[in-house]
């Protein structure tokens, strides 16, 4: 995530915002200012992969021990000066960011096509200027850092929000990354990973206070600026005409600045001289051409508010409070404005979001994110997205109906909240399937929470956990968790493993039934080698049946998992709906409670049987057990690959086995200087436990 044009603006137009600092000196100052507090840097690990992966021969992936050595040196250097590192990794893609995620994946596809064109044209790998992160590097990096004893966390929402929140809440020394959003968040200092000299521990600090001085703004104005310029929530084209209107009336256009630089200066000037003039007197939507995009705009603004923070551009205190079933709905009671702006705060994520309703535009929005289910429940109508979100509030029955509609999957969810009434809210049906389904009952009010879904994608709804929120802190908190798995204990275990970066994608499957896989180095013109998305799909399908335990009953209808996998020819307009595939395990498929929570020695045998069943290799159990333990997983993978891909030949098998057997015992320096026999024909890296390479 980042603000359009801000990185270039800072580098070319306002270089004084960037200050050379030394981490050792900063740590010493931090210790003197906060005695007994260890200086801590929050590392946005996804921004650092390019910095850590330095091998010149990158096209085939691999160089695992060389990469691990670089990570070890990185950690040691900071540890030596008494600095603690906390590493954050992306754990999911928020629905509001899906379009931007797709756009970047398609852009990456074009970059990968140019890489393969270069290889075919020049018969050599391209230079670092065309560098693309080897497949699977982020996942491998998590486990490498854990091996080095580092605290490694995986996000349950947008990673940069969690990084900024952690830095603020724990009084950290700063954030190390490469994302202009860290200039927008009102959090601890932001340092550039690309400018870091590890030997001296010098880098560049980007100062948001100096940025504000240059733009004539205050820190609280930066989220507004970011949304008007465009970010991952607000499309760049949404305010394009507004920006050019600001530019046309801006009197201080400087010829030596680039166009984007002048636009940033012009929009900032408009905020400071026009919007500030009416701040507190007029509502923001009266000052900006929001139109049908009002809901999206407020959501973009709210996404920058960290725990405990408020925005001067939102109404801050509720004038009236209505309490419904341990819920607090705070509303503006101004009859003149005909506008309601409650702030929604989740006590775990502590994120505040506005709700705005306008009878004329029929647009309502209330963004409340549950950090466990990661589901955002908006109430809005956007004529462009075709999302209909009716909301009915009755003072007599004190009931409210919230509906969220997914225009892609035709999925509709109604959540009912009532105070005294026992009335059942009508079920909303899919207009195509005409199917009705009521699956969840509130334990306290005996009220059905109906869910109408596309039959291709049924959901299982768990009971809502509703807590009291202090009206002074703004309040509507509905922890309504709609998940694919109803066992709350197992969900908590999966969530804990996810947060601690001990598993990958498992919690996303169990909670939302939706996963994604980014770009891999695959040649879209090579029809002989199938994409890894298809090669490993049968394994994923068997894993789905294991995670979604209700699918293990033959009579049950298995829900489909939404897969956003990048592969040649996939435009990513819709996810692939992939159904679980039943597997055969000796003695029956064990439950997740047995596999995860039972520590009896005999369970290890059942875990092995389940693993082999995922690869469909139950019949090869005896042969695999005869192989030394470190190579059993390799054998499973090779057998599976050669069954799935008929274009692999004996030489490919020899190459895989040679890497596993012949490179053992070689030092990192020996491996660095090792020459590939034929680097352009290799399908994986140079080391025994390397991340997969192109097409693998």
XYZ file of C-alpha atoms in Angstrom:
696
model
C 0.000 0.000 0.000
C 1.229 3.482 -0.764
C 0.230 7.013 -1.702
C 0.334 7.816 -5.391
C 3.332 9.960 -6.313
C 4.482 10.616 -2.761
C 7.714 8.609 -2.932
C 8.945 10.514 -5.970
C 7.804 13.811 -4.507
C 9.788 13.274 -1.306
C 12.922 12.294 -3.211
C 12.879 15.061 -5.827
C 10.838 17.972 -4.447
C 11.370 17.772 -0.678
C 14.709 16.035 -0.068
C 15.061 17.835 3.289
C 12.368 15.477 4.613
C 14.996 12.729 4.426
C 17.616 12.822 7.183
C 20.636 10.532 7.557
C 20.509 8.794 10.942
C 22.487 6.097 12.716
C 20.627 3.276 14.461
C 23.300 2.816 17.110
C 23.053 6.461 18.130
C 19.258 6.372 18.026
C 19.238 3.289 20.259
C 21.508 4.950 22.809
C 19.286 8.028 22.882
C 16.186 5.830 23.251
C 17.703 3.989 26.235
C 18.592 7.232 27.966
C 15.111 8.621 27.378
C 13.302 5.396 28.357
C 15.429 3.547 30.937
C 14.728 -0.158 31.089
C 13.024 -0.163 27.670
C 14.747 -2.144 24.913
C 14.964 -0.171 21.642
C 12.749 -2.043 19.190
C 12.399 -1.709 15.439
C 9.285 -3.006 13.693
C 10.348 -4.496 10.361
C 7.937 -4.653 7.425
C 9.462 -7.873 6.159
C 7.717 -7.873 2.782
C 9.417 -4.563 1.978
C 12.814 -6.031 2.897
C 12.906 -9.190 0.757
C 14.702 -7.436 -2.099
C 17.252 -6.001 0.320
C 17.961 -9.404 1.897
C 18.091 -11.446 -1.318
C 21.382 -10.403 -2.909
C 22.659 -13.300 -5.098
C 23.514 -12.276 -8.646
C 22.254 -15.572 -10.016
C 18.628 -15.071 -8.984
C 16.622 -16.356 -11.924
C 16.546 -19.981 -10.751
C 15.850 -19.193 -7.122
C 17.751 -21.182 -4.555
C 20.945 -20.017 -2.825
C 19.157 -20.853 0.392
C 22.166 -21.032 2.673
C 23.540 -17.849 1.153
C 20.223 -16.134 1.806
C 20.045 -17.540 5.336
C 23.552 -16.232 5.982
C 22.472 -12.741 4.882
C 19.505 -12.860 7.277
C 21.766 -14.017 10.114
C 24.166 -11.117 9.491
C 21.255 -8.671 9.418
C 19.931 -9.869 12.777
C 23.391 -10.034 14.369
C 24.231 -6.461 13.384
C 21.179 -5.022 15.124
C 21.475 -7.349 18.116
C 25.086 -6.258 18.632
C 23.979 -2.673 19.338
C 21.121 -3.765 21.596
C 18.250 -3.320 19.145
C 15.379 -5.814 19.128
C 13.657 -6.619 15.829
C 9.994 -7.558 15.336
C 9.196 -8.880 11.842
C 5.717 -8.495 10.313
C 4.494 -10.392 7.237
C 1.332 -9.968 5.172
C -1.240 -12.515 6.283
C -4.163 -11.723 4.038
C -5.585 -9.425 1.388
C -8.420 -7.190 2.563
C -11.445 -7.158 0.285
C -11.112 -3.423 -0.249
C -7.586 -3.987 -1.551
C -8.474 -6.893 -3.877
C -8.715 -4.727 -6.996
C -5.320 -3.190 -6.279
C -3.877 -6.656 -5.540
C -5.164 -7.895 -8.907
C -3.772 -4.846 -10.691
C -0.310 -5.465 -9.227
C -0.408 -9.173 -10.050
C -1.225 -8.415 -13.694
C 1.590 -5.871 -13.765
C 3.940 -8.517 -12.374
C 2.829 -10.881 -15.131
C 4.033 -8.380 -17.702
C 7.383 -8.062 -15.912
C 7.781 -11.858 -15.857
C 6.998 -12.047 -19.567
C 9.813 -9.583 -20.245
C 12.184 -11.711 -18.138
C 11.486 -14.851 -20.164
C 11.704 -12.898 -23.425
C 15.146 -11.674 -22.368
C 16.280 -15.209 -21.497
C 15.154 -16.584 -24.862
C 16.691 -13.680 -26.775
C 20.042 -13.455 -24.968
C 20.484 -17.038 -23.696
C 21.418 -15.661 -20.282
C 19.670 -14.426 -17.212
C 18.864 -10.703 -16.984
C 20.650 -8.394 -14.593
C 19.502 -7.083 -11.263
C 17.548 -4.310 -12.998
C 14.921 -6.932 -13.915
C 15.048 -8.688 -10.546
C 11.915 -10.522 -9.474
C 11.596 -12.104 -6.026
C 12.012 -15.906 -6.294
C 8.894 -17.964 -5.712
C 8.045 -18.779 -2.119
C 10.735 -16.535 -0.649
C 8.412 -14.779 1.806
C 7.195 -18.062 3.306
C 10.706 -19.456 3.632
C 11.901 -16.205 5.197
C 9.419 -16.539 8.063
C 10.849 -19.881 9.091
C 14.427 -18.719 8.597
C 13.860 -15.812 10.995
C 12.223 -18.136 13.517
C 15.266 -20.397 13.292
C 17.342 -17.332 14.149
C 15.228 -16.798 17.262
C 13.390 -13.737 15.987
C 9.820 -12.746 16.801
C 7.919 -13.167 13.576
C 4.270 -12.155 13.214
C 1.706 -12.534 10.453
C -1.044 -9.955 10.037
C -4.787 -10.517 10.366
C -5.512 -7.359 8.395
C -3.501 -4.934 6.279
C 0.095 -5.507 7.397
C 1.168 -1.867 7.306
C -1.705 -0.979 9.663
C -0.547 -3.623 12.149
C 3.070 -2.486 11.787
C 2.121 1.137 12.436
C -0.127 0.134 15.354
C 2.569 -2.006 16.955
C 5.129 0.757 16.618
C 2.799 3.276 18.257
C 1.534 1.060 21.073
C 4.946 -0.298 22.080
C 6.850 2.992 21.888
C 9.196 1.530 19.291
C 12.347 3.138 18.006
C 10.867 3.133 14.529
C 9.570 1.266 11.499
C 11.930 -0.165 8.896
C 10.363 -0.601 5.484
C 9.669 1.011 2.120
C 6.075 2.244 2.025
C 4.926 5.865 1.899
C 1.900 5.013 4.043
C 4.271 5.038 7.009
C 4.600 8.777 6.376
C 0.814 9.110 6.654
C 0.202 7.091 9.814
C 0.695 9.091 13.014
C 3.095 6.562 14.508
C 6.764 6.151 15.411
C 9.563 7.294 13.025
C 9.877 5.700 9.605
C 13.227 4.490 8.226
C 14.086 3.345 4.694
C 15.329 -0.211 4.201
C 16.614 0.551 0.693
C 18.978 3.212 2.080
C 20.277 1.054 4.942
C 24.044 0.509 5.116
C 24.339 -2.556 7.308
C 28.039 -2.073 8.047
C 27.562 1.383 9.575
C 23.846 1.095 10.464
C 23.222 4.400 8.710
C 19.952 4.936 6.856
C 17.441 7.616 5.905
C 14.660 8.724 8.243
C 11.624 10.195 6.479
C 10.130 12.797 8.794
C 6.363 13.317 8.569
C 6.622 16.518 10.636
C 8.994 18.052 8.076
C 6.681 16.860 5.312
C 3.832 18.708 6.996
C 5.943 21.853 7.305
C 6.691 21.742 3.588
C 3.033 21.288 2.695
C 1.532 23.663 5.233
C -0.427 20.851 6.859
C -0.620 19.189 10.243
C -0.130 15.460 10.816
C -3.885 14.927 11.209
C -4.356 16.226 7.629
C -2.130 13.588 6.040
C -4.840 10.867 5.758
C -7.021 13.386 3.904
C -4.148 14.223 1.559
C -3.431 10.522 0.959
C -7.039 9.809 -0.005
C -7.266 12.808 -2.333
C -4.054 11.711 -4.078
C -5.143 8.064 -4.250
C -3.985 4.932 -2.443
C -4.850 1.246 -2.372
C -8.409 1.967 -1.217
C -9.099 5.143 -3.204
C -8.521 4.640 -6.964
C -6.242 7.253 -8.476
C -8.882 8.323 -10.974
C -11.564 9.049 -8.368
C -10.344 12.605 -7.639
C -8.448 13.255 -10.849
C -10.625 16.186 -11.941
C -10.525 17.627 -8.411
C -6.721 17.507 -8.371
C -6.460 19.304 -11.699
C -8.928 21.904 -10.471
C -6.652 22.494 -7.491
C -3.667 22.677 -9.832
C -5.332 25.242 -12.101
C -6.000 27.575 -9.164
C -2.617 26.991 -7.505
C -0.562 30.160 -7.874
C 2.817 28.795 -6.815
C 3.382 26.219 -9.567
C 7.105 25.795 -9.982
C 8.472 24.936 -13.383
C 11.334 22.883 -12.011
C 8.951 20.493 -10.207
C 7.430 17.545 -12.000
C 3.703 17.337 -12.671
C 2.930 14.994 -9.771
C 4.962 17.152 -7.432
C 2.952 20.221 -8.380
C -0.308 18.306 -7.920
C 0.699 17.290 -4.385
C 1.587 20.907 -3.582
C -1.672 22.159 -5.100
C -3.892 19.693 -3.212
C -2.046 20.471 0.025
C -2.538 24.181 -0.611
C -6.271 23.602 -1.120
C -6.505 21.702 2.168
C -4.642 24.362 4.132
C -6.307 27.431 2.589
C -9.817 26.258 1.670
C -10.772 23.179 3.662
C -9.205 24.453 6.894
C -11.248 27.647 6.522
C -14.529 25.752 6.875
C -13.316 22.966 9.145
C -15.833 22.481 11.945
C -18.451 24.581 10.156
C -19.164 22.362 7.185
C -19.016 18.640 6.735
C -16.276 17.249 4.577
C -18.680 15.931 1.931
C -19.944 19.499 1.475
C -16.412 20.633 0.665
C -15.338 17.786 -1.598
C -16.883 16.242 -4.730
C -17.445 12.850 -3.096
C -20.683 11.985 -4.878
C -21.375 8.239 -4.875
C -17.847 7.598 -3.564
C -18.540 9.052 -0.117
C -18.583 5.664 1.618
C -15.316 4.559 0.051
C -13.675 7.881 0.840
C -14.567 7.763 4.535
C -13.339 4.206 4.707
C -10.023 5.235 3.199
C -9.692 8.042 5.740
C -10.558 5.752 8.651
C -8.002 3.170 7.549
C -5.215 5.486 8.737
C -6.566 5.942 12.264
C -4.529 3.878 14.714
C -5.712 2.697 18.165
C -6.998 5.600 20.230
C -6.646 8.125 17.428
C -9.349 10.437 16.111
C -9.592 12.616 13.049
C -10.530 16.311 13.129
C -12.308 15.669 9.834
C -14.841 13.349 11.522
C -17.438 14.115 14.163
C -15.859 13.060 17.416
C -18.488 12.798 20.166
C -21.900 11.188 19.870
C -24.832 13.397 20.757
C -27.105 10.437 21.368
C -26.496 6.831 22.342
C -28.821 3.925 21.667
C -27.974 0.666 23.391
C -29.112 -2.575 21.779
C -28.273 -5.968 23.250
C -24.909 -5.050 24.724
C -24.203 -2.947 21.648
C -23.762 0.787 21.545
C -24.712 2.718 18.458
C -23.620 6.343 18.639
C -25.290 8.721 16.264
C -25.396 12.384 15.397
C -28.864 13.703 16.165
C -28.616 16.844 14.101
C -31.981 16.975 12.247
C -30.704 19.671 9.920
C -27.837 17.700 8.480
C -29.904 14.546 8.002
C -26.617 12.823 8.464
C -25.557 10.208 10.993
C -21.878 9.740 11.737
C -21.181 7.124 14.398
C -17.642 5.983 14.991
C -17.046 2.249 15.173
C -14.269 0.912 17.365
C -13.231 -2.699 17.847
C -11.469 -3.171 21.209
C -8.935 -5.542 19.703
C -8.080 -3.739 16.514
C -8.981 -0.362 18.077
C -9.765 0.913 14.613
C -12.311 3.661 14.297
C -14.473 4.115 11.235
C -17.284 6.474 10.355
C -20.809 5.769 9.282
C -22.472 8.292 7.047
C -26.044 8.198 5.815
C -27.591 10.553 3.358
C -31.298 10.095 2.459
C -30.723 11.687 -0.897
C -27.787 9.584 -1.978
C -29.075 6.568 -0.093
C -25.555 5.891 0.891
C -24.628 4.492 4.255
C -21.375 3.153 5.520
C -20.265 1.622 8.770
C -16.893 -0.044 8.664
C -16.242 -2.329 11.619
C -13.499 -4.875 11.186
C -13.416 -8.014 13.294
C -9.718 -8.867 13.754
C -10.529 -12.544 14.187
C -12.758 -13.138 11.216
C -11.165 -10.309 9.251
C -14.622 -9.580 7.867
C -15.697 -6.046 7.318
C -19.421 -5.407 7.430
C -20.148 -2.259 5.435
C -23.576 -0.696 5.173
C -23.517 1.130 1.911
C -25.019 1.501 -1.508
C -22.639 2.230 -4.302
C -24.272 2.552 -7.744
C -20.952 1.810 -9.384
C -20.236 -1.391 -7.515
C -23.913 -2.412 -7.552
C -23.796 -3.176 -3.855
C -27.103 -2.708 -2.110
C -27.036 -2.181 1.612
C -30.442 -1.415 3.116
C -30.540 -0.389 6.747
C -33.717 -0.168 8.810
C -33.776 1.274 12.300
C -37.064 1.354 14.184
C -37.363 3.288 17.445
C -40.221 1.080 18.589
C -38.829 -2.325 17.918
C -35.238 -1.103 18.202
C -34.105 -3.455 15.556
C -31.552 -3.025 12.865
C -30.921 -5.038 9.741
C -27.500 -4.927 8.151
C -26.957 -6.562 4.809
C -23.749 -7.085 2.910
C -23.886 -8.142 -0.724
C -21.009 -9.546 -2.724
C -21.828 -8.659 -6.332
C -19.327 -11.204 -7.646
C -20.499 -14.298 -5.789
C -24.114 -13.128 -5.313
C -23.609 -13.723 -1.625
C -25.789 -11.868 0.832
C -25.475 -11.767 4.598
C -28.085 -10.296 6.933
C -27.259 -9.626 10.560
C -30.130 -8.783 12.884
C -29.749 -6.941 16.156
C -32.765 -6.530 18.411
C -33.503 -5.269 21.898
C -36.953 -6.350 22.995
C -38.572 -7.667 19.911
C -38.561 -11.394 19.209
C -39.517 -10.781 15.629
C -37.755 -12.781 12.961
C -36.209 -10.880 10.128
C -37.057 -12.248 6.677
C -34.339 -14.223 5.017
C -32.720 -12.622 2.016
C -32.398 -14.955 -0.932
C -30.158 -15.300 -3.909
C -32.185 -13.966 -6.845
C -30.819 -16.720 -9.032
C -30.967 -19.781 -6.805
C -33.997 -18.536 -4.789
C -32.498 -20.459 -1.910
C -33.129 -19.557 1.702
C -30.966 -20.621 4.589
C -31.102 -19.748 8.271
C -28.019 -21.127 9.972
C -27.181 -19.075 13.048
C -29.061 -18.257 16.213
C -28.126 -15.649 18.771
C -27.929 -17.415 22.161
C -29.340 -14.508 24.160
C -32.155 -13.042 22.128
C -33.326 -16.278 20.481
C -33.239 -14.512 17.197
C -32.289 -16.111 13.929
C -29.437 -14.563 11.996
C -30.292 -15.667 8.471
C -27.709 -16.064 5.802
C -28.594 -16.467 2.152
C -25.741 -17.658 0.010
C -24.890 -18.826 -3.417
C -25.192 -22.643 -3.312
C -21.690 -22.757 -4.737
C -20.370 -21.117 -1.604
C -22.188 -21.937 1.628
C -21.043 -20.460 4.899
C -21.250 -21.804 8.421
C -22.062 -19.102 10.951
C -20.817 -19.204 14.518
C -22.524 -17.471 17.397
C -21.705 -13.775 17.686
C -19.642 -12.524 20.578
C -20.979 -9.130 21.580
C -19.251 -6.981 24.154
C -20.076 -3.719 25.868
C -18.244 -0.674 24.599
C -17.810 2.559 26.486
C -19.861 5.274 24.746
C -17.072 7.755 25.443
C -14.800 5.727 23.173
C -17.314 5.819 20.328
C -19.142 2.712 19.961
C -20.565 0.055 17.802
C -18.908 -3.289 18.193
C -20.415 -6.367 16.647
C -18.044 -9.294 16.708
C -20.054 -11.337 14.236
C -17.868 -14.116 12.983
C -18.973 -15.903 9.861
C -16.582 -18.745 9.216
C -16.222 -21.957 7.281
C -15.537 -23.902 10.489
C -17.820 -23.921 13.529
C -15.352 -25.319 16.099
C -14.291 -22.149 17.925
C -11.433 -23.838 19.781
C -9.867 -25.100 16.558
C -10.342 -21.660 15.013
C -8.472 -20.103 17.923
C -5.612 -22.584 17.472
C -5.464 -21.838 13.736
C -5.566 -18.102 14.418
C -2.732 -18.336 16.947
C -0.596 -20.317 14.502
C -1.351 -17.748 11.815
C -0.427 -14.749 13.966
C 2.815 -16.397 15.088
C 3.639 -17.154 11.427
C 3.719 -20.884 12.154
C 1.338 -21.768 9.330
C 0.387 -20.240 6.022
C -3.113 -19.808 4.534
C -4.673 -22.331 6.938
C -6.546 -19.765 9.019
C -7.714 -17.892 5.925
C -9.253 -21.084 4.561
C -10.974 -21.932 7.830
C -12.204 -18.417 8.560
C -13.173 -16.954 5.197
C -12.802 -19.785 2.695
C -10.650 -17.561 0.502
C -6.943 -17.703 -0.284
C -4.533 -16.210 -2.779
C -1.214 -17.055 -4.358
C 0.890 -14.344 -5.953
C 3.034 -14.505 -9.081
C 5.567 -17.239 -9.679
C 8.265 -17.259 -12.352
C 6.363 -19.103 -15.067
C 6.597 -18.669 -18.813
C 3.069 -18.051 -20.076
C 4.144 -19.081 -23.586
C 5.428 -22.485 -22.470
C 2.473 -24.816 -22.939
C 4.440 -27.951 -22.065
C 4.854 -27.169 -18.391
C 1.593 -26.651 -16.471
C 1.287 -23.899 -13.877
C 2.044 -24.705 -10.259
C -1.508 -23.531 -9.468
C -2.839 -26.610 -11.274
C -0.038 -29.007 -10.362
C -0.647 -28.637 -6.636
C -4.409 -28.130 -6.737
C -5.256 -31.797 -5.887
C -3.087 -31.499 -2.745
C -4.854 -28.287 -1.780
C -8.243 -29.893 -2.339
C -7.397 -32.724 0.039
C -6.117 -30.235 2.593
C -9.401 -28.321 2.257
C -11.354 -31.462 3.141
C -9.146 -31.886 6.196
C -9.548 -28.279 7.361
C -13.263 -28.070 6.584
C -14.202 -31.121 8.590
C -17.868 -31.044 7.634
C -16.740 -32.109 4.144
C -15.587 -35.484 5.403
C -19.152 -36.744 5.417
C -19.948 -38.087 1.953
C -23.571 -36.987 2.302
C -22.680 -33.392 3.089
C -22.364 -30.676 0.473
C -18.832 -29.374 0.585
C -18.380 -25.622 0.322
C -16.100 -24.297 -2.378
C -12.937 -22.410 -1.487
C -12.305 -19.176 -3.374
C -8.829 -19.311 -4.897
C -7.173 -16.170 -6.252
C -4.217 -17.900 -7.883
C -2.073 -16.224 -10.500
C -1.416 -18.415 -13.533
C -1.021 -17.790 -17.275
C -4.274 -16.805 -18.913
C -6.097 -15.995 -15.667
C -7.454 -12.401 -15.810
C -8.300 -12.584 -12.079
C -11.755 -11.094 -12.572
C -13.233 -13.751 -10.307
C -11.796 -16.350 -7.939
C -11.748 -19.996 -8.929
C -14.287 -21.948 -6.871
C -12.425 -25.106 -5.845
C -14.201 -27.876 -3.971
C -12.492 -30.080 -1.379
C -11.449 -33.543 -2.469
C -11.986 -36.478 -0.165
C -8.940 -38.544 0.694
C -8.396 -42.002 2.076
C -6.520 -42.308 5.364
C -5.979 -45.696 7.060
C -8.319 -45.841 10.027
C -10.353 -42.884 8.738
C -9.514 -39.212 8.401
C -8.578 -37.858 11.839
C -10.110 -34.648 13.125
C -8.101 -31.460 13.562
C -8.513 -31.853 17.319
C -6.635 -35.143 17.108
C -3.969 -33.866 14.725
C -3.352 -30.550 16.495
C -4.240 -31.051 20.143
C -3.494 -34.703 20.896
C 0.134 -35.206 21.943
C 0.067 -38.986 22.448
C 2.974 -40.791 20.713
C 0.747 -42.938 18.492
C -0.803 -39.812 16.966
C 2.457 -39.144 15.125
C 1.734 -42.214 12.985
C -1.696 -40.826 12.104
C -0.129 -37.483 11.195
C 2.239 -39.243 8.788
C -0.637 -41.222 7.255
C -2.593 -38.007 6.778
C 0.370 -36.277 5.140
C 0.826 -39.160 2.697
C -2.895 -39.132 1.946
C -2.676 -35.450 0.974
C -0.073 -36.446 -1.638
C -2.158 -39.533 -2.522
C 0.828 -41.703 -1.556
C -0.686 -43.936 1.116
C 0.331 -47.027 -0.882
C 4.022 -45.956 -0.795
C 4.212 -45.736 2.994
C 6.616 -48.633 3.521
C 9.006 -47.553 0.782
C 9.100 -43.971 2.097
C 9.773 -45.111 5.648
C 12.913 -46.882 4.381
C 14.339 -43.469 3.355
C 16.215 -41.317 5.850
C 13.948 -38.817 7.565
C 15.386 -35.615 5.988
C 14.683 -36.975 2.495
C 11.183 -38.359 3.023
C 9.524 -35.043 2.234
C 11.707 -34.642 -0.867
C 10.672 -38.094 -2.088
C 6.989 -37.314 -1.538
C 7.337 -34.136 -3.568
C 9.293 -35.749 -6.416
C 6.930 -38.710 -6.727
C 3.957 -36.372 -6.790
C 5.558 -34.048 -9.352
C 6.494 -36.805 -11.741
C 2.988 -38.263 -11.577
C 1.372 -34.886 -12.221
C 3.758 -33.535 -14.890
C 4.426 -35.903 -17.770
C 6.892 -33.524 -19.460
C 9.498 -33.979 -16.690
C 12.271 -36.329 -17.752
C 14.912 -38.500 -16.069
C 17.498 -35.701 -16.259
C 15.157 -33.465 -14.242
C 14.904 -36.148 -11.570
C 18.688 -36.495 -11.483
C 19.048 -32.725 -11.059
C 16.688 -32.670 -8.092
C 18.374 -35.606 -6.381
C 21.867 -34.249 -7.082
C 21.004 -31.002 -5.316
C 19.791 -32.911 -2.289
C 22.741 -35.285 -2.061
C 25.794 -33.601 -3.587
C 25.606 -30.169 -1.976
C 25.473 -31.422 1.603
C 28.388 -30.245 3.696
C 29.446 -27.413 1.393
C 29.973 -24.055 3.074
C 28.119 -20.893 2.156
C 31.206 -19.425 0.482
C 31.616 -22.567 -1.653
C 27.984 -22.412 -2.715
C 28.252 -18.714 -3.585
C 31.029 -19.463 -6.082
C 29.406 -22.616 -7.443
C 28.700 -22.391 -11.163
C 25.510 -23.823 -12.631
C 25.969 -26.512 -15.223
C 23.172 -25.059 -17.321
C 21.381 -22.298 -15.469
C 18.807 -21.722 -18.184
C 17.563 -25.301 -18.135
C 17.430 -25.724 -14.380
C 13.990 -25.639 -12.805
C 15.020 -24.901 -9.231
C 17.832 -23.438 -7.155
C 21.369 -24.391 -6.350
C 20.949 -25.571 -2.793
C 19.390 -28.549 -1.084
C 16.500 -26.772 0.665
C 15.975 -23.960 -1.796
C 12.742 -22.130 -2.570
C 11.245 -23.305 -5.868
C 12.387 -21.673 -9.069
C 10.646 -20.919 -12.373
C 7.845 -23.314 -13.220
C 8.443 -25.510 -10.215
